[in-house]
Coordinates of C-alpha atoms in Angstrom, one line a residue:
Chain A
M2 CA 0.0 0.0 0.0
K3 CA 1.3 3.4 -1.0
T4 CA 1.5 6.4 1.2
P5 CA -1.1 9.0 0.3
L6 CA 1.8 11.4 0.4
F7 CA 3.2 9.7 -2.7
P8 CA 3.1 12.3 -5.6
F9 CA 2.8 11.8 -9.4
K10 CA 5.1 13.5 -11.9
A11 CA 3.7 16.0 -14.3
Q12 CA 5.4 17.7 -17.2
I13 CA 5.0 21.4 -17.9
I14 CA 3.8 21.6 -21.5
D15 CA 3.0 25.3 -21.6
I16 CA 3.5 28.5 -19.5
K17 CA 1.5 31.6 -19.9
I18 CA 2.6 34.8 -18.2
E19 CA -0.5 36.4 -16.6
T20 CA 1.1 39.2 -14.5
A21 CA 4.5 40.1 -13.2
D22 CA 4.3 37.5 -10.5
T23 CA 1.6 35.1 -11.8
K24 CA 1.9 32.4 -14.4
T25 CA -0.5 29.7 -15.7
Y26 CA 1.2 26.4 -16.1
T27 CA -0.3 23.7 -18.3
L28 CA 0.6 20.3 -16.9
L29 CA 0.5 16.8 -18.4
S30 CA 0.0 14.3 -15.7
K31 CA 1.9 11.0 -15.8
D32 CA -1.2 9.4 -14.3
A33 CA -3.6 9.2 -17.1
A34 CA -6.6 8.4 -14.8
Y35 CA -6.2 11.7 -13.0
T36 CA -9.4 13.9 -12.8
A37 CA -10.6 16.7 -10.7
K38 CA -13.7 18.9 -10.1
P39 CA -13.8 22.7 -10.2
G40 CA -12.6 24.1 -6.8
Q41 CA -10.4 21.1 -5.8
F42 CA -6.7 21.5 -5.3
N43 CA -3.4 19.6 -5.7
M44 CA -0.4 19.6 -3.5
V45 CA 2.1 20.9 -6.1
G46 CA 5.8 20.7 -5.5
Y47 CA 9.3 19.7 -6.2
P48 CA 11.8 17.5 -4.4
G49 CA 13.9 19.5 -2.0
V50 CA 11.6 22.4 -2.0
G51 CA 8.4 20.9 -0.7
E52 CA 4.7 21.2 -1.6
A53 CA 2.0 23.8 -1.5
P54 CA -1.8 23.5 -2.0
I55 CA -2.9 25.0 -5.3
S56 CA -6.4 25.0 -6.8
L57 CA -6.8 23.8 -10.3
S58 CA -7.5 26.7 -12.6
S59 CA -8.9 24.5 -15.4
S60 CA -10.8 21.2 -15.8
V61 CA -8.8 18.1 -16.6
T62 CA -8.9 16.7 -20.1
D63 CA -6.8 13.6 -21.0
G64 CA -4.5 14.2 -18.0
I65 CA -3.9 17.9 -19.0
F66 CA -4.8 20.6 -16.5
Q67 CA -3.7 24.0 -15.4
H68 CA -2.5 25.8 -12.3
T69 CA -2.3 29.5 -12.1
I70 CA 0.3 30.3 -9.5
K71 CA 1.4 33.6 -7.9
G72 CA 5.0 33.4 -6.7
V73 CA 4.7 34.4 -3.0
G74 CA 6.0 31.6 -0.9
R75 CA 9.0 29.2 -0.9
V76 CA 7.4 26.6 -3.2
T77 CA 5.5 29.1 -5.5
K78 CA 8.6 31.3 -5.9
F79 CA 10.7 28.3 -6.8
L80 CA 8.2 27.3 -9.5
E81 CA 8.7 30.6 -11.2
R82 CA 12.0 29.5 -12.7
F83 CA 10.6 26.4 -14.4
K84 CA 10.5 26.1 -18.2
I85 CA 8.4 24.2 -20.7
G86 CA 9.5 20.6 -20.6
D87 CA 10.5 20.6 -17.0
E88 CA 9.0 18.1 -14.5
I89 CA 7.3 18.9 -11.2
H90 CA 5.3 16.6 -8.9
F91 CA 1.8 16.8 -7.7
R92 CA -0.8 14.8 -5.8
G93 CA -4.5 15.2 -5.5
P94 CA -7.2 16.2 -6.2
Y95 CA -8.1 17.0 -2.6
G96 CA -11.0 18.7 -1.0
T97 CA -14.5 19.8 -1.8
H98 CA -15.6 21.4 -5.0
W99 CA -18.0 24.3 -6.1
P100 CA -21.5 22.8 -6.0
L101 CA -22.5 22.9 -9.7
D102 CA -25.0 20.1 -9.1
M103 CA -27.7 22.7 -8.5
Q104 CA -31.1 22.7 -10.2
S105 CA -31.4 23.8 -13.7
G106 CA -32.3 27.5 -14.0
N107 CA -30.5 28.7 -10.8
D108 CA -28.7 32.0 -11.2
V109 CA -25.0 32.1 -10.3
L110 CA -23.0 35.0 -9.0
I111 CA -19.2 34.7 -9.0
V112 CA -17.1 37.2 -7.1
A113 CA -13.3 36.9 -7.3
G114 CA -10.4 39.0 -6.0
G115 CA -6.9 39.0 -7.5
V116 CA -5.5 35.5 -8.1
G117 CA -8.8 34.2 -6.4
L118 CA -10.2 34.1 -9.9
A119 CA -8.1 31.0 -10.7
P120 CA -10.1 28.4 -8.7
L121 CA -13.3 29.9 -10.2
R122 CA -12.2 29.7 -13.8
P123 CA -13.2 26.0 -14.2
V124 CA -16.6 26.9 -12.9
I125 CA -16.9 29.7 -15.5
H126 CA -15.8 27.3 -18.2
E127 CA -18.4 24.8 -17.1
I128 CA -21.1 27.4 -17.1
V129 CA -20.1 28.6 -20.6
K130 CA -20.1 25.1 -21.8
M131 CA -23.6 24.3 -20.4
R132 CA -24.9 27.8 -20.6
N133 CA -28.6 26.8 -21.0
F134 CA -28.6 24.9 -17.8
F135 CA -28.1 28.0 -15.7
G136 CA -30.2 31.1 -15.3
K137 CA -28.6 34.5 -15.1
V138 CA -24.8 34.4 -14.5
T139 CA -22.7 37.3 -13.3
V140 CA -18.9 37.5 -12.7
I141 CA -17.5 40.3 -10.7
Y142 CA -13.8 40.3 -10.8
G143 CA -11.7 42.8 -9.0
S144 CA -8.0 43.4 -8.6
R145 CA -5.7 45.9 -7.0
S146 CA -4.6 47.5 -10.3
P147 CA -4.9 46.7 -14.1
D148 CA -1.5 45.0 -14.1
N149 CA -2.7 42.4 -11.6
I150 CA -5.6 41.1 -13.7
I151 CA -5.2 37.5 -14.7
F152 CA -6.9 35.8 -17.7
M153 CA -7.4 39.2 -19.3
D154 CA -7.7 38.0 -22.9
E155 CA -10.1 35.3 -21.9
I156 CA -12.4 37.5 -19.8
E157 CA -13.6 39.3 -22.9
T158 CA -14.7 36.0 -24.4
W159 CA -16.9 35.3 -21.4
R160 CA -19.0 38.4 -22.0
K161 CA -21.1 36.9 -24.8
D162 CA -22.5 34.3 -22.4
I163 CA -22.4 36.0 -19.0
E164 CA -22.5 39.4 -17.4
V165 CA -19.0 40.5 -16.4
F166 CA -17.9 43.4 -14.2
L167 CA -14.2 44.0 -14.3
T168 CA -12.9 46.4 -11.7
V169 CA -9.7 47.6 -10.1
D170 CA -9.1 49.4 -6.7
E171 CA -7.2 52.1 -8.4
I172 CA -5.5 53.1 -11.7
P173 CA -1.9 54.0 -11.5
L174 CA -0.9 57.3 -13.2
N175 CA -0.6 57.1 -17.0
M176 CA -2.1 53.6 -17.2
K177 CA -5.0 53.1 -19.6
W178 CA -8.1 51.3 -18.2
N179 CA -11.4 51.0 -20.0
Y180 CA -13.3 49.2 -17.3
D181 CA -14.6 50.0 -13.8
V182 CA -12.9 51.3 -10.7
G183 CA -14.0 50.4 -7.2
M184 CA -14.3 47.5 -4.8
V185 CA -16.1 44.4 -5.9
T186 CA -18.8 45.0 -3.4
K187 CA -19.9 48.1 -5.4
F188 CA -21.1 45.8 -8.2
I189 CA -23.3 43.4 -6.2
D190 CA -26.3 45.7 -6.8
K191 CA -25.5 46.0 -10.5
S192 CA -25.7 42.3 -11.0
T193 CA -29.0 41.1 -12.6
V194 CA -29.1 37.8 -10.8
N195 CA -32.1 37.1 -8.6
P196 CA -30.7 36.7 -5.0
L197 CA -33.3 34.2 -3.8
N198 CA -32.7 32.0 -6.8
A199 CA -29.0 32.4 -6.9
Y200 CA -25.8 30.6 -5.8
A201 CA -22.8 32.7 -5.0
F202 CA -19.2 31.5 -5.3
I203 CA -16.6 33.8 -3.8
C204 CA -12.8 33.5 -3.8
G205 CA -10.2 36.1 -2.8
P206 CA -8.6 37.5 0.3
E207 CA -10.6 36.5 3.4
I208 CA -11.4 40.1 4.3
M209 CA -12.9 40.6 0.8
M210 CA -14.9 37.5 1.2
L211 CA -16.2 38.7 4.5
F212 CA -17.5 42.0 3.0
V213 CA -18.8 40.4 -0.1
S214 CA -20.8 37.8 1.9
K215 CA -22.2 40.5 4.1
G216 CA -23.2 42.5 1.0
L217 CA -24.9 39.4 -0.5
F218 CA -26.9 38.6 2.6
F219 CA -28.0 42.2 2.8
R220 CA -29.2 41.9 -0.8
G221 CA -31.2 38.7 0.0
F222 CA -28.8 35.8 -0.8
L223 CA -29.2 32.8 1.5
P224 CA -26.2 31.8 3.6
S225 CA -26.7 28.2 2.7
R226 CA -26.1 29.1 -1.0
V227 CA -23.1 31.4 -0.5
Y228 CA -19.9 29.5 -1.0
V229 CA -16.3 30.6 -0.3
S230 CA -12.9 29.0 -0.9
L231 CA -10.5 29.3 2.0
E232 CA -6.8 29.4 1.9
R233 CA -4.5 27.8 4.5
R234 CA -1.0 26.6 4.3
M235 CA -0.9 22.8 4.3
K236 CA 1.7 20.1 4.6
C237 CA -0.4 17.0 3.8
G238 CA -3.7 17.8 2.2
I239 CA -5.2 14.7 3.8
A240 CA -6.4 15.9 7.2
Q241 CA -3.4 14.6 9.2
C242 CA -0.8 17.3 9.5
G243 CA -3.2 19.6 11.2
H244 CA -1.9 22.9 9.8
C245 CA -5.1 23.9 8.1
Q246 CA -7.4 23.3 11.0
H247 CA -10.0 26.0 11.3
G248 CA -12.3 25.4 14.3
S249 CA -13.1 21.7 14.0
K250 CA -12.8 21.8 10.2
F251 CA -9.9 20.6 8.2
V252 CA -9.8 23.1 5.3
C253 CA -8.1 20.4 3.1
K254 CA -10.8 17.8 3.6
D255 CA -13.9 19.6 4.7
G256 CA -13.0 22.5 2.4
P257 CA -11.5 24.4 0.7
V258 CA -14.9 25.2 -0.7
F259 CA -17.4 25.8 2.2
A260 CA -20.9 27.0 2.5
Y261 CA -20.6 30.2 4.3
K262 CA -22.8 29.0 7.2
E263 CA -20.5 26.1 7.9
I264 CA -17.5 28.3 8.8
T265 CA -19.0 31.5 10.2
K266 CA -17.8 32.6 13.6
L267 CA -15.1 30.0 14.0
P268 CA -12.1 30.9 16.0
D269 CA -9.2 32.6 14.2
G270 CA -11.1 33.4 11.1
L271 CA -12.6 36.6 9.7
L272 CA -15.8 35.2 8.3
Chain B
M19 CA -7.1 -5.9 11.1
S20 CA -5.4 -8.9 12.7
G21 CA -3.7 -8.6 16.1
S22 CA -5.0 -5.4 17.5
G23 CA -8.2 -5.3 15.6
M24 CA -10.0 -2.1 16.0
T25 CA -13.6 -3.2 16.0
G26 CA -15.9 -6.0 15.3
E27 CA -13.7 -8.7 16.7
N28 CA -16.4 -10.5 18.5
T29 CA -15.7 -13.9 17.0
F30 CA -13.6 -15.2 19.9
Q31 CA -14.6 -16.1 23.4
N32 CA -13.6 -13.5 25.9
S33 CA -11.7 -15.3 28.7
D34 CA -10.3 -14.1 31.9
F35 CA -7.7 -15.6 34.2
L36 CA -5.9 -15.1 37.4
I37 CA -2.2 -15.4 36.9
K38 CA 0.7 -15.1 39.4
K39 CA 2.8 -12.1 38.4
D40 CA 6.0 -14.1 38.1
I41 CA 4.3 -16.5 35.8
F42 CA 3.0 -13.7 33.7
F43 CA 6.5 -12.1 33.4
E44 CA 7.8 -15.5 32.3
F45 CA 5.2 -15.5 29.6
I46 CA 6.4 -12.1 28.5
D47 CA 9.9 -13.4 28.3
T48 CA 8.8 -16.2 26.1
L49 CA 7.2 -13.7 23.7
R50 CA 10.5 -11.9 23.3
R51 CA 11.6 -14.7 20.9
E52 CA 9.0 -13.6 18.4
Y53 CA 8.4 -10.0 19.3
R54 CA 10.2 -6.9 20.3
V55 CA 8.9 -6.0 23.7
F56 CA 8.5 -2.5 25.0
G57 CA 7.3 -1.5 28.5
P58 CA 7.8 0.9 31.3
V59 CA 11.2 1.0 32.9
K60 CA 12.7 3.1 35.7
E61 CA 15.4 5.6 34.7
K62 CA 17.0 7.4 37.6
N63 CA 14.0 9.5 38.9
H64 CA 11.5 9.0 36.1
Y65 CA 9.8 6.3 34.1
A66 CA 9.8 5.8 30.3
F67 CA 8.7 3.2 27.8
R68 CA 11.7 1.4 26.4
E69 CA 12.5 -1.8 24.6
I70 CA 13.3 -4.4 27.3
S71 CA 15.7 -7.3 27.1
S72 CA 14.1 -9.1 30.0
A73 CA 10.7 -8.9 31.7
S74 CA 12.7 -8.1 34.9
D75 CA 13.4 -4.7 33.4
L76 CA 9.7 -3.9 33.6
Y77 CA 8.6 -1.5 36.3
M78 CA 4.9 -2.1 36.3
D79 CA 4.2 0.1 39.3
Y80 CA 5.3 3.2 37.3
S81 CA 3.4 6.4 37.9
T82 CA 3.4 7.9 34.4
T83 CA 5.8 8.6 31.6
M84 CA 6.6 11.8 29.8
L85 CA 5.9 10.3 26.4
S86 CA 3.1 7.9 25.6
P87 CA 4.0 4.6 23.9
G88 CA 1.5 5.2 21.0
K89 CA 3.4 8.3 19.9
M90 CA 6.8 6.5 20.2
F91 CA 6.3 3.0 18.7
I92 CA 3.2 3.3 16.5
Y93 CA 3.0 6.9 15.3
K94 CA 6.7 7.8 15.2
P95 CA 7.8 11.3 16.1
K96 CA 9.9 11.3 12.9
E97 CA 9.3 9.1 9.8
D98 CA 10.9 9.0 6.4
V99 CA 8.1 8.9 3.8
L100 CA 9.7 9.4 0.4
R101 CA 13.1 9.5 -1.4
F102 CA 13.7 11.4 -4.6
R103 CA 16.5 11.3 -7.2
I104 CA 17.0 14.1 -9.6
E105 CA 18.8 13.3 -12.8
S106 CA 17.4 14.3 -16.1
G107 CA 13.9 13.9 -14.5
I108 CA 12.6 13.1 -11.1
S109 CA 12.4 9.6 -9.7
I110 CA 10.3 9.0 -6.7
E111 CA 10.7 6.1 -4.4
E112 CA 8.5 5.3 -1.4
I113 CA 10.0 4.1 1.9
R114 CA 9.0 0.6 2.8
Y115 CA 9.1 -0.5 6.3
G116 CA 9.5 -4.2 7.2
V117 CA 7.0 -5.9 9.4
E118 CA 8.4 -6.0 12.9
K119 CA 6.2 -7.6 15.4
Q120 CA 6.1 -5.8 18.7
I121 CA 4.4 -5.9 22.0
I122 CA 3.8 -2.9 24.3
V123 CA 3.3 -4.0 27.9
G124 CA 1.8 -2.0 30.8
I125 CA -0.1 0.7 28.9
H126 CA -2.3 2.7 31.2
P127 CA -6.0 3.2 30.0
C128 CA -5.5 6.8 29.0
D129 CA -2.7 5.8 26.7
I130 CA -4.7 3.0 25.2
H131 CA -7.4 5.5 24.5
S132 CA -4.9 7.8 22.9
I133 CA -4.0 5.1 20.4
L134 CA -7.7 4.5 19.6
Y135 CA -7.8 8.3 18.9
L136 CA -4.8 8.2 16.6
D137 CA -6.4 5.3 14.8
R138 CA -9.1 7.7 13.7
V139 CA -6.5 10.1 12.3
F140 CA -4.3 7.7 10.5
L141 CA -6.7 4.9 9.6
G142 CA -9.7 7.0 8.7
D143 CA -10.4 8.7 5.4
F144 CA -6.8 8.5 4.4
I145 CA -4.8 5.5 5.5
D146 CA -1.2 6.0 6.6
P147 CA 0.6 2.8 5.7
Y148 CA 3.4 3.3 8.2
Y149 CA 0.9 3.7 11.1
K150 CA -1.2 0.8 9.8
I151 CA 1.6 -1.7 9.5
R152 CA 2.8 -1.0 13.0
R153 CA -0.6 -0.9 14.5
E154 CA -1.4 -4.3 12.9
N155 CA 1.8 -5.8 14.2
T156 CA 1.7 -4.4 17.7
L157 CA 0.0 -6.2 20.6
L158 CA -1.2 -3.8 23.2
I159 CA -1.2 -5.1 26.8
A160 CA -3.0 -2.6 29.0
L161 CA -2.6 -2.2 32.7
N162 CA -5.4 -0.7 34.8
C163 CA -4.1 2.0 37.1
T164 CA -3.3 1.4 40.8
K165 CA -2.9 5.1 41.7
V166 CA -4.2 8.5 40.8
L167 CA -1.7 11.2 40.3
E168 CA -2.0 14.9 40.9
N169 CA -2.8 15.8 37.3
C170 CA -4.9 12.8 36.3
F171 CA -8.5 13.6 35.1
C172 CA -9.3 10.5 33.0
S173 CA -12.3 9.8 35.2
S174 CA -13.9 13.0 33.9
V175 CA -13.6 12.0 30.3
G176 CA -14.4 8.3 30.6
T177 CA -10.9 7.0 29.7
G178 CA -9.8 5.6 33.1
P179 CA -8.6 4.7 35.6
Y180 CA -9.9 1.3 34.5
L181 CA -10.3 0.4 30.9
K182 CA -13.9 0.2 29.9
V183 CA -13.6 -0.1 26.1
Q184 CA -13.8 -3.7 25.0
S185 CA -11.8 -3.8 21.8
G186 CA -9.0 -2.1 20.0
Y187 CA -6.3 -3.7 22.2
D188 CA -5.3 -7.2 23.2
I189 CA -5.1 -7.8 26.9
V190 CA -5.9 -5.8 30.0
L191 CA -4.3 -6.5 33.3
T192 CA -5.5 -5.6 36.8
D193 CA -3.1 -5.7 39.7
L194 CA -4.5 -7.8 42.5
G195 CA -1.4 -8.0 44.7
D196 CA 0.5 -11.2 43.9
E197 CA -1.6 -11.9 40.8
Y198 CA -2.9 -10.2 37.7
L199 CA -6.4 -10.5 36.5
V200 CA -5.7 -11.1 32.8
E201 CA -8.6 -10.3 30.5
L202 CA -8.1 -11.4 26.9
K203 CA -9.7 -8.9 24.4
S204 CA -8.7 -10.1 21.0
L205 CA -8.4 -13.2 18.9
K206 CA -4.7 -12.7 18.7
A207 CA -4.4 -12.5 22.5
S208 CA -6.3 -15.8 22.9
Q209 CA -4.0 -17.4 20.4
I210 CA -0.7 -16.4 22.0
F211 CA -1.8 -16.7 25.7
N212 CA -0.7 -20.2 26.4
I213 CA -0.2 -20.2 30.2
K214 CA -2.5 -22.0 32.6
G215 CA -4.1 -20.0 35.3
K216 CA -7.1 -20.1 37.5
E217 CA -10.1 -19.0 35.6
A218 CA -11.4 -15.8 37.0
Y219 CA -14.5 -16.3 39.1
P220 CA -17.3 -13.7 39.7
D221 CA -15.9 -12.6 43.1
I222 CA -12.8 -11.4 41.4
F223 CA -14.8 -8.9 39.3
K224 CA -16.4 -7.7 42.5
L225 CA -13.0 -7.2 43.9
K226 CA -12.0 -5.4 40.7
S227 CA -14.9 -3.0 40.8
D228 CA -14.3 -2.3 44.5
K229 CA -10.7 -1.4 43.7
E230 CA -11.9 0.9 40.9
E231 CA -14.5 2.5 43.1
A232 CA -11.8 3.3 45.7
L233 CA -9.6 4.7 43.0
L234 CA -12.3 6.9 41.6
K235 CA -12.6 8.6 45.0
S236 CA -9.0 9.7 45.0
F237 CA -9.2 12.0 41.9
R238 CA -8.2 15.6 42.7
K239 CA -8.6 17.0 39.3
S240 CA -11.8 17.0 37.3
I241 CA -13.4 18.7 34.4
D242 CA -17.1 19.0 33.5
I243 CA -17.2 18.4 29.8
N244 CA -21.0 19.0 29.5
G245 CA -21.8 21.7 27.1
L246 CA -18.1 22.6 26.5
D247 CA -18.6 22.9 22.7
E248 CA -21.2 25.6 23.1
L249 CA -19.4 27.3 26.0
F250 CA -16.1 27.7 24.0
F251 CA -18.0 28.9 21.0
K252 CA -19.5 31.7 23.1
N253 CA -16.3 32.5 24.9
L254 CA -13.7 32.8 22.2
N255 CA -12.8 36.2 23.6
H256 CA -12.9 35.3 27.2
P257 CA -10.1 37.1 29.2
V258 CA -8.7 33.7 30.4
W259 CA -7.1 33.1 27.0
I260 CA -5.3 36.4 26.9
L261 CA -4.4 36.5 30.6
T262 CA -3.0 33.0 30.7
A263 CA -1.1 33.5 27.4
D264 CA 0.3 36.8 28.5
E265 CA 1.2 35.9 32.0
K266 CA 2.2 32.3 31.7
C267 CA 2.5 30.7 28.2
L268 CA 6.0 30.5 26.8
S269 CA 4.9 28.9 23.5
C270 CA 7.4 26.2 24.2
S271 CA 5.1 23.5 22.8
N272 CA 5.9 21.1 25.6
C273 CA 2.1 20.5 26.0
V274 CA 1.8 19.4 22.4
M275 CA 4.9 17.2 22.4
V276 CA 3.8 15.2 25.4
C277 CA 0.2 15.1 24.4
P278 CA -0.6 11.5 23.4
T279 CA -3.3 12.5 20.9
C280 CA -1.7 15.6 19.3
F281 CA -1.1 14.3 15.8
C282 CA 0.1 17.4 13.8
Y283 CA 3.1 17.0 11.7
D284 CA 5.4 19.0 9.4
I285 CA 6.9 17.6 6.2
V286 CA 10.6 18.4 5.6
D287 CA 12.8 17.9 2.6
E288 CA 16.5 17.2 3.2
M289 CA 18.8 17.5 0.2
S290 CA 22.1 15.7 -0.2
I291 CA 25.2 17.8 -0.8
N292 CA 25.3 17.0 -4.5
L293 CA 21.6 18.2 -4.7
K294 CA 20.6 15.0 -6.4
E295 CA 19.1 13.0 -3.6
I296 CA 16.3 14.2 -1.4
R297 CA 14.9 12.6 1.7
R298 CA 11.3 13.7 2.6
F299 CA 10.3 13.0 6.2
R300 CA 7.6 14.1 8.5
Q301 CA 8.0 15.0 12.1
L302 CA 5.8 16.2 14.9
D303 CA 4.8 19.8 14.7
A304 CA 3.0 22.0 17.2
C305 CA 0.2 24.6 16.9
Q306 CA 2.0 26.6 19.6
D307 CA 4.8 27.4 17.1
F308 CA 4.4 30.9 15.6
K309 CA 4.7 29.7 12.1
F310 CA 2.2 26.9 12.3
A311 CA -0.8 28.8 10.9
E312 CA 1.1 31.2 8.8
V313 CA -0.2 31.9 5.3
H314 CA 1.0 34.3 2.6
G315 CA 0.4 37.8 3.9
G316 CA -0.7 36.8 7.3
N317 CA -1.0 34.4 10.2
Y318 CA -4.3 33.0 11.5
R319 CA -2.9 32.5 14.9
Q320 CA -0.4 35.3 15.3
R321 CA -1.3 35.9 18.9
R322 CA 0.0 33.6 21.6
A323 CA -3.5 33.7 23.1
S324 CA -5.0 32.3 20.0
R325 CA -2.4 29.5 19.8
L326 CA -3.0 28.6 23.4
R327 CA -6.8 28.6 22.8
Q328 CA -6.3 26.4 19.8
F329 CA -4.6 23.7 22.0
V330 CA -7.2 23.9 24.7
I331 CA -10.2 23.9 22.4
H332 CA -8.8 21.2 20.2
N333 CA -8.4 19.0 23.2
L334 CA -11.7 19.7 24.9
N335 CA -14.1 20.5 22.1
Y336 CA -14.0 19.8 18.4
T337 CA -15.8 16.6 19.0
S338 CA -17.1 17.0 15.5
Q339 CA -13.7 16.0 14.1
Y340 CA -13.9 12.4 15.2
G341 CA -17.0 12.3 17.3
L342 CA -15.2 12.1 20.6
I343 CA -13.2 14.4 22.9
K344 CA -9.5 14.5 22.1
T345 CA -8.2 14.6 25.6
V346 CA -7.6 11.3 27.4
G347 CA -7.2 13.0 30.8
C348 CA -3.6 11.9 31.2
G349 CA -2.6 15.4 32.6
R350 CA 0.8 15.4 30.8
C351 CA 0.3 18.9 29.4
I352 CA -0.2 20.1 32.9
T353 CA 2.7 18.2 34.4
W354 CA 5.2 19.2 31.7
C355 CA 4.2 22.9 31.4
P356 CA 7.1 24.9 32.7
T357 CA 4.7 27.5 34.0
K358 CA 2.0 25.1 35.2
I359 CA -0.8 26.1 32.9
D360 CA -3.7 23.9 33.6
L361 CA -6.4 23.5 31.0
T362 CA -8.9 22.2 33.5
E363 CA -8.5 25.4 35.5
M364 CA -8.9 27.5 32.4
V365 CA -12.2 25.7 31.6
K366 CA -13.3 26.1 35.2
E367 CA -12.6 29.8 35.0
I368 CA -14.8 30.1 31.9
Q369 CA -17.5 28.0 33.5
R370 CA -17.5 30.2 36.6
N371 CA -17.4 33.5 34.7
P372 CA -18.7 33.1 31.2
L373 CA -19.0 36.1 28.9
H374 CA -22.5 35.2 28.0

């Protein structure tokens, strides 16, 4: 019997530069049977450097999938130097997924901040693919500044199927920006989704998720249908190392995608 | 599972014997041919679980040990999990551990319960093969307590001083002076237990429960676990967390290290000098460490008070993790705290003066 800590190898078959510190890596798994659901994550790493939990930013087709990674920690910074053809290792998928098994006709509101759009991208792809299944769909994506926007070229293609609000906190001097300015919360009221009929999926900094959730409840969204994806540092991904414990929850196993009401008012969290 | 089956091993006939102690120790010595035997020994002025070379090394009257046998010989404090080689690509090799049959003798009821708790962590949704192979090849011989120490509170959480649970271990001993009452609790135990003794008669069990009754009266520490989940939930900002953390807690992690049910680990990569070979191992980690709940751009438990609260609440609440309270009432975290922080006292303070 193999340890669940045993990783698979994956080859980097493409790299796309999203921003100055964020890249999308297209990986080919050496395990052909590998599959994952939108919102789940892998422990991605390299020998000698360690592993970090990273959500998939795409679905999995024939062992090919994507991770959009911002270089901020030991592992993610190390990954920045990798080139097409290089090997890394990964294991997963772990955790819960965004609940797309809703009834046909439900509206969906997606709110993302910064690199938090990455775990929601496979949801958007799924919605675009099965557009008639869903009711009204809105994406509100906010970032600190125009040069922190990820998937920029792709966002435009979403517009023909779904309502998109693209916003930045501020525009640096002399930078051109044709979209909105302001916090994502500002656009909740502009969305055409019907709150009582809608699911909301939020991913971004925890403080942002807190204010977005509050804004949604104020507007009539039900806490049981508001979902967030939490971020914690993890060593194992399999509910053993204990690092991601949040209250009685293991973020790796019980999350990372939680219904808001499951995790509200737990110790050491903002939500 | 064979040997120390966790549940459902009701296919054998429970049998109980009265055995002279010296005969029992001879039996242990015969087992050393086939098993590595671990048990409590006396070392200068303390006791510890060690491998023994003769049953005469055993010190069955031991009070308590700093470390529990479950976190020494089944869940190892440090364990190699993978080896990597980097040439043109990566090669990954798992570490295989040989089957080594072992017996742990003289485990107090709290420490048996701590192993049953670790079973849920490592044999639950994700099975840890290293834990599993050792657990299956380890016979657990429990020993009901004969004394209650200053920091024991097992009677408050149902884990002692006498073992009540009927499976998940192999034999339980009760000290009756010159003899042990030997109760066989697994198929494996009934197979290896080959010595003749008097069969235990009903009066013996009366004697046993009288002894237990007497012991129950001598507990000095207690905790009322009723409603703790809700109480903690309403008192996350109780001053006891901040006061105890500011005035006493050193964040030394002694409490976590000696806790028989604290399971958290870190995973570390160690690279050879030529940068080609990597050893990945895991080792015990502690929520009291500042970096434990760090994330990019922040730390969920930056404050000492929130780290202390994490330890206390994890031990006394969070029954929703595995359906049972984590503490086994062994009192080690109190005994080995350099500033004598006592989680039972913290709880009492909240119960006396709740915020809501």
